[in-house]
mmCIF file of C-alpha atoms in Angstrom:
data_model
loop_
_atom_site.group_PDB
_atom_site.id
_atom_site.type_symbol
_atom_site.label_atom_id
_atom_site.label_comp_id
_atom_site.label_asym_id
_atom_site.label_seq_id
_atom_site.Cartn_x
_atom_site.Cartn_y
_atom_site.Cartn_z
ATOM 1 C CA MET A 1 0.000 0.000 0.000
ATOM 2 C CA GLY A 2 2.865 2.327 -0.702
ATOM 3 C CA GLY A 3 4.603 4.276 2.039
ATOM 4 C CA GLY A 4 1.647 4.159 4.461
ATOM 5 C CA GLN A 5 1.255 0.431 4.261
ATOM 6 C CA SER A 6 -1.254 -0.755 6.868
ATOM 7 C CA HIS A 7 -1.259 -4.364 5.794
ATOM 8 C CA PRO A 8 1.689 -6.105 4.124
ATOM 9 C CA SER A 9 -0.366 -8.535 2.009
ATOM 10 C CA VAL A 10 -2.831 -6.162 0.359
ATOM 11 C CA THR A 11 -1.739 -3.324 -1.906
ATOM 12 C CA GLU A 12 -3.851 -0.178 -2.080
ATOM 13 C CA ASP A 13 -4.822 -1.028 -5.680
ATOM 14 C CA LEU A 14 -5.866 -4.538 -4.692
ATOM 15 C CA LEU A 15 -7.830 -3.204 -1.735
ATOM 16 C CA GLU A 16 -9.630 -0.805 -4.090
ATOM 17 C CA ASP A 17 -10.397 -3.705 -6.441
ATOM 18 C CA TYR A 18 -11.784 -5.776 -3.570
ATOM 19 C CA THR A 19 -14.041 -2.957 -2.372
ATOM 20 C CA THR A 20 -15.281 -2.462 -5.931
ATOM 21 C CA LEU A 21 -15.898 -6.178 -6.551
ATOM 22 C CA THR A 22 -17.474 -7.036 -3.194
ATOM 23 C CA TYR A 23 -20.080 -5.629 -0.839
ATOM 24 C CA LEU A 24 -17.434 -5.162 1.849
ATOM 25 C CA SER A 25 -15.791 -2.027 3.164
ATOM 26 C CA LYS A 26 -12.019 -1.518 3.266
ATOM 27 C CA GLY A 27 -12.111 -2.006 7.017
ATOM 28 C CA GLU A 28 -13.972 -5.319 6.692
ATOM 29 C CA ILE A 29 -11.538 -6.534 4.040
ATOM 30 C CA LEU A 30 -8.520 -5.628 6.166
ATOM 31 C CA TYR A 31 -10.120 -7.319 9.184
ATOM 32 C CA LEU A 32 -10.699 -10.494 7.144
ATOM 33 C CA MET A 33 -7.142 -10.395 5.844
ATOM 34 C CA LYS A 34 -5.798 -10.073 9.371
ATOM 35 C CA LYS A 35 -7.833 -13.097 10.523
ATOM 36 C CA PHE A 36 -6.968 -15.083 7.390
ATOM 37 C CA LYS A 37 -3.288 -14.286 7.740
ATOM 38 C CA SER A 38 -3.334 -15.279 11.425
ATOM 39 C CA ILE A 39 -4.014 -18.892 10.402
ATOM 40 C CA ASP A 40 -0.391 -19.121 9.265
ATOM 41 C CA PRO A 41 1.330 -15.778 8.615
ATOM 42 C CA ASP A 42 4.399 -17.326 6.948
ATOM 43 C CA LYS A 43 2.321 -19.213 4.382
ATOM 44 C CA VAL A 44 0.274 -16.130 3.501
ATOM 45 C CA LEU A 45 3.374 -13.930 3.217
ATOM 46 C CA ALA A 46 5.077 -16.538 0.998
ATOM 47 C CA ASP A 47 1.991 -17.052 -1.171
ATOM 48 C CA TYR A 48 -0.785 -14.480 -1.021
ATOM 49 C CA GLN A 49 -3.151 -16.970 -2.718
ATOM 50 C CA HIS A 50 -2.432 -19.803 -0.275
ATOM 51 C CA ARG A 51 -5.403 -22.097 0.233
ATOM 52 C CA PHE A 52 -6.263 -23.208 3.755
ATOM 53 C CA SER A 53 -8.238 -26.349 4.512
ATOM 54 C CA ARG A 54 -11.790 -26.234 5.803
ATOM 55 C CA ASP A 55 -10.609 -27.138 9.313
ATOM 56 C CA LYS A 56 -8.132 -24.258 9.425
ATOM 57 C CA ILE A 57 -10.738 -21.773 8.165
ATOM 58 C CA ILE A 58 -13.339 -22.956 10.673
ATOM 59 C CA GLN A 59 -10.864 -22.580 13.531
ATOM 60 C CA LYS A 60 -10.636 -18.853 12.771
ATOM 61 C CA PHE A 61 -14.158 -18.184 11.535
ATOM 62 C CA ASP A 62 -16.551 -19.460 14.199
ATOM 63 C CA VAL A 63 -19.620 -18.428 12.228
ATOM 64 C CA LEU A 64 -19.063 -21.482 10.000
ATOM 65 C CA ARG A 65 -18.486 -24.000 12.789
ATOM 66 C CA ASN A 66 -22.045 -25.166 13.446
ATOM 67 C CA ASN A 67 -23.630 -24.321 10.135
ATOM 68 C CA PRO A 68 -25.638 -27.328 8.861
ATOM 69 C CA PHE A 69 -24.646 -26.347 5.309
ATOM 70 C CA GLN A 70 -20.939 -26.002 6.030
ATOM 71 C CA ASP A 71 -19.964 -28.606 3.412
ATOM 72 C CA ARG A 72 -22.092 -26.848 0.793
ATOM 73 C CA ILE A 73 -20.656 -23.444 1.684
ATOM 74 C CA PHE A 74 -17.150 -24.782 1.099
ATOM 75 C CA ARG A 75 -18.224 -26.533 -2.100
ATOM 76 C CA VAL A 76 -19.917 -23.445 -3.516
ATOM 77 C CA PHE A 77 -17.401 -20.800 -2.463
ATOM 78 C CA SER A 78 -14.178 -22.767 -2.986
ATOM 79 C CA SER A 79 -12.948 -21.553 -6.370
ATOM 80 C CA LYS A 80 -11.056 -24.807 -6.946
ATOM 81 C CA ARG A 81 -13.770 -26.987 -5.403
ATOM 82 C CA ASP A 82 -11.112 -28.500 -3.152
ATOM 83 C CA ASP A 83 -12.786 -27.855 0.216
ATOM 84 C CA SER A 84 -10.193 -25.133 0.857
ATOM 85 C CA PHE A 85 -10.351 -21.358 0.750
ATOM 86 C CA SER A 86 -8.011 -18.750 -0.603
ATOM 87 C CA PHE A 87 -8.403 -15.231 0.742
ATOM 88 C CA GLU A 88 -10.485 -14.335 -2.317
ATOM 89 C CA ASP A 89 -12.790 -17.310 -1.706
ATOM 90 C CA LEU A 90 -13.290 -16.057 1.832
ATOM 91 C CA LEU A 91 -14.026 -12.563 0.489
ATOM 92 C CA ASP A 92 -16.656 -13.997 -1.877
ATOM 93 C CA LEU A 93 -18.359 -15.797 1.004
ATOM 94 C CA CYS A 94 -18.268 -12.813 3.352
ATOM 95 C CA SER A 95 -19.448 -10.498 0.586
ATOM 96 C CA ALA A 96 -22.422 -12.768 -0.186
ATOM 97 C CA MET A 97 -23.292 -12.949 3.514
ATOM 98 C CA SER A 98 -22.809 -9.209 4.056
ATOM 99 C CA ALA A 99 -25.724 -7.027 5.121
ATOM 100 C CA ASP A 100 -24.903 -4.842 2.095
ATOM 101 C CA CYS A 101 -25.244 -7.668 -0.425
ATOM 102 C CA PRO A 102 -28.393 -7.148 -2.513
ATOM 103 C CA PRO A 103 -31.122 -9.726 -1.800
ATOM 104 C CA ASP A 104 -31.125 -10.868 -5.430
ATOM 105 C CA VAL A 105 -27.403 -11.702 -5.298
ATOM 106 C CA ARG A 106 -27.737 -13.341 -1.890
ATOM 107 C CA ALA A 107 -30.651 -15.440 -3.187
ATOM 108 C CA THR A 108 -28.465 -16.709 -6.041
ATOM 109 C CA TRP A 109 -25.810 -17.874 -3.582
ATOM 110 C CA ALA A 110 -28.476 -19.405 -1.308
ATOM 111 C CA PHE A 111 -29.898 -21.308 -4.265
ATOM 112 C CA ARG A 112 -26.475 -22.752 -5.065
ATOM 113 C CA ILE A 113 -26.042 -23.856 -1.455
ATOM 114 C CA TYR A 114 -29.520 -25.456 -1.233
ATOM 115 C CA ASP A 115 -29.275 -27.152 -4.631
ATOM 116 C CA LEU A 116 -27.544 -30.036 -2.917
ATOM 117 C CA ASP A 117 -27.281 -32.312 -5.946
ATOM 118 C CA GLU A 118 -26.258 -29.409 -8.195
ATOM 119 C CA ASP A 119 -28.840 -30.103 -10.895
ATOM 120 C CA ASN A 120 -29.912 -26.436 -11.156
ATOM 121 C CA GLN A 121 -33.163 -26.942 -9.306
ATOM 122 C CA ILE A 122 -34.256 -27.579 -5.756
ATOM 123 C CA THR A 123 -36.155 -30.838 -5.831
ATOM 124 C CA GLU A 124 -37.930 -33.071 -3.351
ATOM 125 C CA ARG A 125 -34.668 -34.892 -2.681
ATOM 126 C CA ASP A 126 -32.903 -31.577 -1.885
ATOM 127 C CA ILE A 127 -35.722 -30.456 0.418
ATOM 128 C CA CYS A 128 -35.729 -33.770 2.301
ATOM 129 C CA GLU A 129 -31.996 -33.433 2.943
ATOM 130 C CA ILE A 130 -32.398 -29.769 3.905
ATOM 131 C CA ILE A 131 -34.978 -30.852 6.502
ATOM 132 C CA ASP A 132 -32.542 -33.438 7.898
ATOM 133 C CA ARG A 133 -29.779 -30.835 8.094
ATOM 134 C CA LEU A 134 -31.989 -28.262 9.795
ATOM 135 C CA LEU A 135 -33.195 -30.837 12.307
ATOM 136 C CA ASP A 136 -29.578 -31.920 12.833
ATOM 137 C CA THR A 137 -30.471 -35.598 12.520
ATOM 138 C CA LYS A 138 -26.816 -36.681 12.321
ATOM 139 C CA LYS A 139 -26.261 -35.549 15.897
ATOM 140 C CA ASN A 140 -29.711 -36.206 17.303
ATOM 141 C CA ASP A 141 -31.713 -39.151 16.002
ATOM 142 C CA GLN A 142 -34.729 -38.061 18.076
ATOM 143 C CA ASN A 143 -35.224 -35.106 15.706
ATOM 144 C CA LYS A 144 -35.473 -37.368 12.670
ATOM 145 C CA LEU A 145 -38.617 -37.338 10.567
ATOM 146 C CA ASP A 146 -39.699 -40.427 8.699
ATOM 147 C CA ASP A 147 -39.309 -40.390 4.921
ATOM 148 C CA GLU A 148 -43.062 -40.137 4.332
ATOM 149 C CA SER A 149 -43.320 -36.983 6.471
ATOM 150 C CA LYS A 150 -40.352 -35.381 4.735
ATOM 151 C CA LYS A 151 -41.798 -36.194 1.321
ATOM 152 C CA LYS A 152 -45.140 -34.701 2.325
ATOM 153 C CA ILE A 153 -43.455 -31.502 3.524
ATOM 154 C CA SER A 154 -41.377 -31.378 0.331
ATOM 155 C CA LYS A 155 -44.428 -31.871 -1.844
ATOM 156 C CA ASN A 156 -46.290 -29.080 -0.038
ATOM 157 C CA ILE A 157 -43.326 -26.728 -0.430
ATOM 158 C CA LEU A 158 -42.977 -27.561 -4.121
ATOM 159 C CA ASP A 159 -46.710 -27.180 -4.740
ATOM 160 C CA GLU A 160 -46.667 -23.755 -3.112
ATOM 161 C CA ILE A 161 -43.475 -22.449 -4.681
ATOM 162 C CA LYS A 162 -42.862 -23.887 -8.115
ATOM 163 C CA LEU A 163 -44.481 -21.789 -10.760
ATOM 164 C CA ASP A 164 -43.740 -23.761 -13.916
ATOM 165 C CA HIS A 165 -45.120 -27.124 -12.746
ATOM 166 C CA SER A 166 -41.736 -28.826 -13.129
ATOM 167 C CA ASP A 167 -40.251 -31.277 -10.644
ATOM 168 C CA GLY A 168 -38.298 -28.602 -8.816
ATOM 169 C CA ILE A 169 -37.743 -24.966 -8.018
ATOM 170 C CA SER A 170 -35.628 -23.075 -10.532
ATOM 171 C CA LEU A 171 -33.306 -20.207 -9.642
ATOM 172 C CA GLY A 172 -35.822 -17.719 -11.051
ATOM 173 C CA GLU A 173 -38.655 -19.151 -8.962
ATOM 174 C CA PHE A 174 -36.421 -19.226 -5.888
ATOM 175 C CA LYS A 175 -35.530 -15.541 -6.308
ATOM 176 C CA TYR A 176 -39.151 -14.616 -6.978
ATOM 177 C CA ILE A 177 -40.341 -16.315 -3.792
ATOM 178 C CA LEU A 178 -37.514 -15.003 -1.598
ATOM 179 C CA ALA A 179 -38.215 -11.450 -2.767
ATOM 180 C CA ARG A 180 -41.547 -11.792 -0.948
ATOM 181 C CA PHE A 181 -39.962 -12.896 2.348
ATOM 182 C CA PRO A 182 -38.426 -9.936 4.170
ATOM 183 C CA GLU A 183 -36.984 -12.325 6.798
ATOM 184 C CA PHE A 184 -34.603 -13.737 4.190
ATOM 185 C CA GLU A 185 -32.388 -10.661 4.385
ATOM 186 C CA THR A 186 -31.818 -11.117 8.107
ATOM 187 C CA SER A 187 -31.614 -14.898 8.158
ATOM 188 C CA PHE A 188 -29.198 -15.535 5.268
ATOM 189 C CA TYR A 189 -26.429 -13.307 6.540
ATOM 190 C CA PHE A 190 -23.735 -13.232 9.184
ATOM 191 C CA ARG A 191 -21.588 -10.704 10.973
ATOM 192 C CA MET A 192 -17.839 -10.888 10.811
#
């Protein structure tokens, strides 16, 4: 950042680029860089684009620790789909989860996370797994719903939401529905 360098890994030009390309402020970006760098300062100084494993990222970013969609978040936001994050991957995630991210953009990221089988639609199978994740059935078997109940819930959701009478919810339908739920903006977001 020239003579008044406040962070050794981010040049002023790069910081400007990041603020232009994300919904984050300079302060938020520098804060994220500081936390990211603290995972292993030598690795980040040697290679600014170093990729840290999911475990290392979660150790520093508690907000991801208990998220039932943690695996999907890493799948969707990992630019190399290797379950690891570079600093820019982390910026993408934090930008998408920022309070300043437009609902339409946030809905697109949410769709990608909830499209568990990555077939470009949220189907009954996706919804059944989403229910299991939200009920945390891996940790607590008492919360588990039987398959028939999950299918009934999925069918009701699909009947209410899908507009084109297909087998699933498309990205366009997902955005259309979420635009009518003001709670989405406060529920699909986190603070750094």
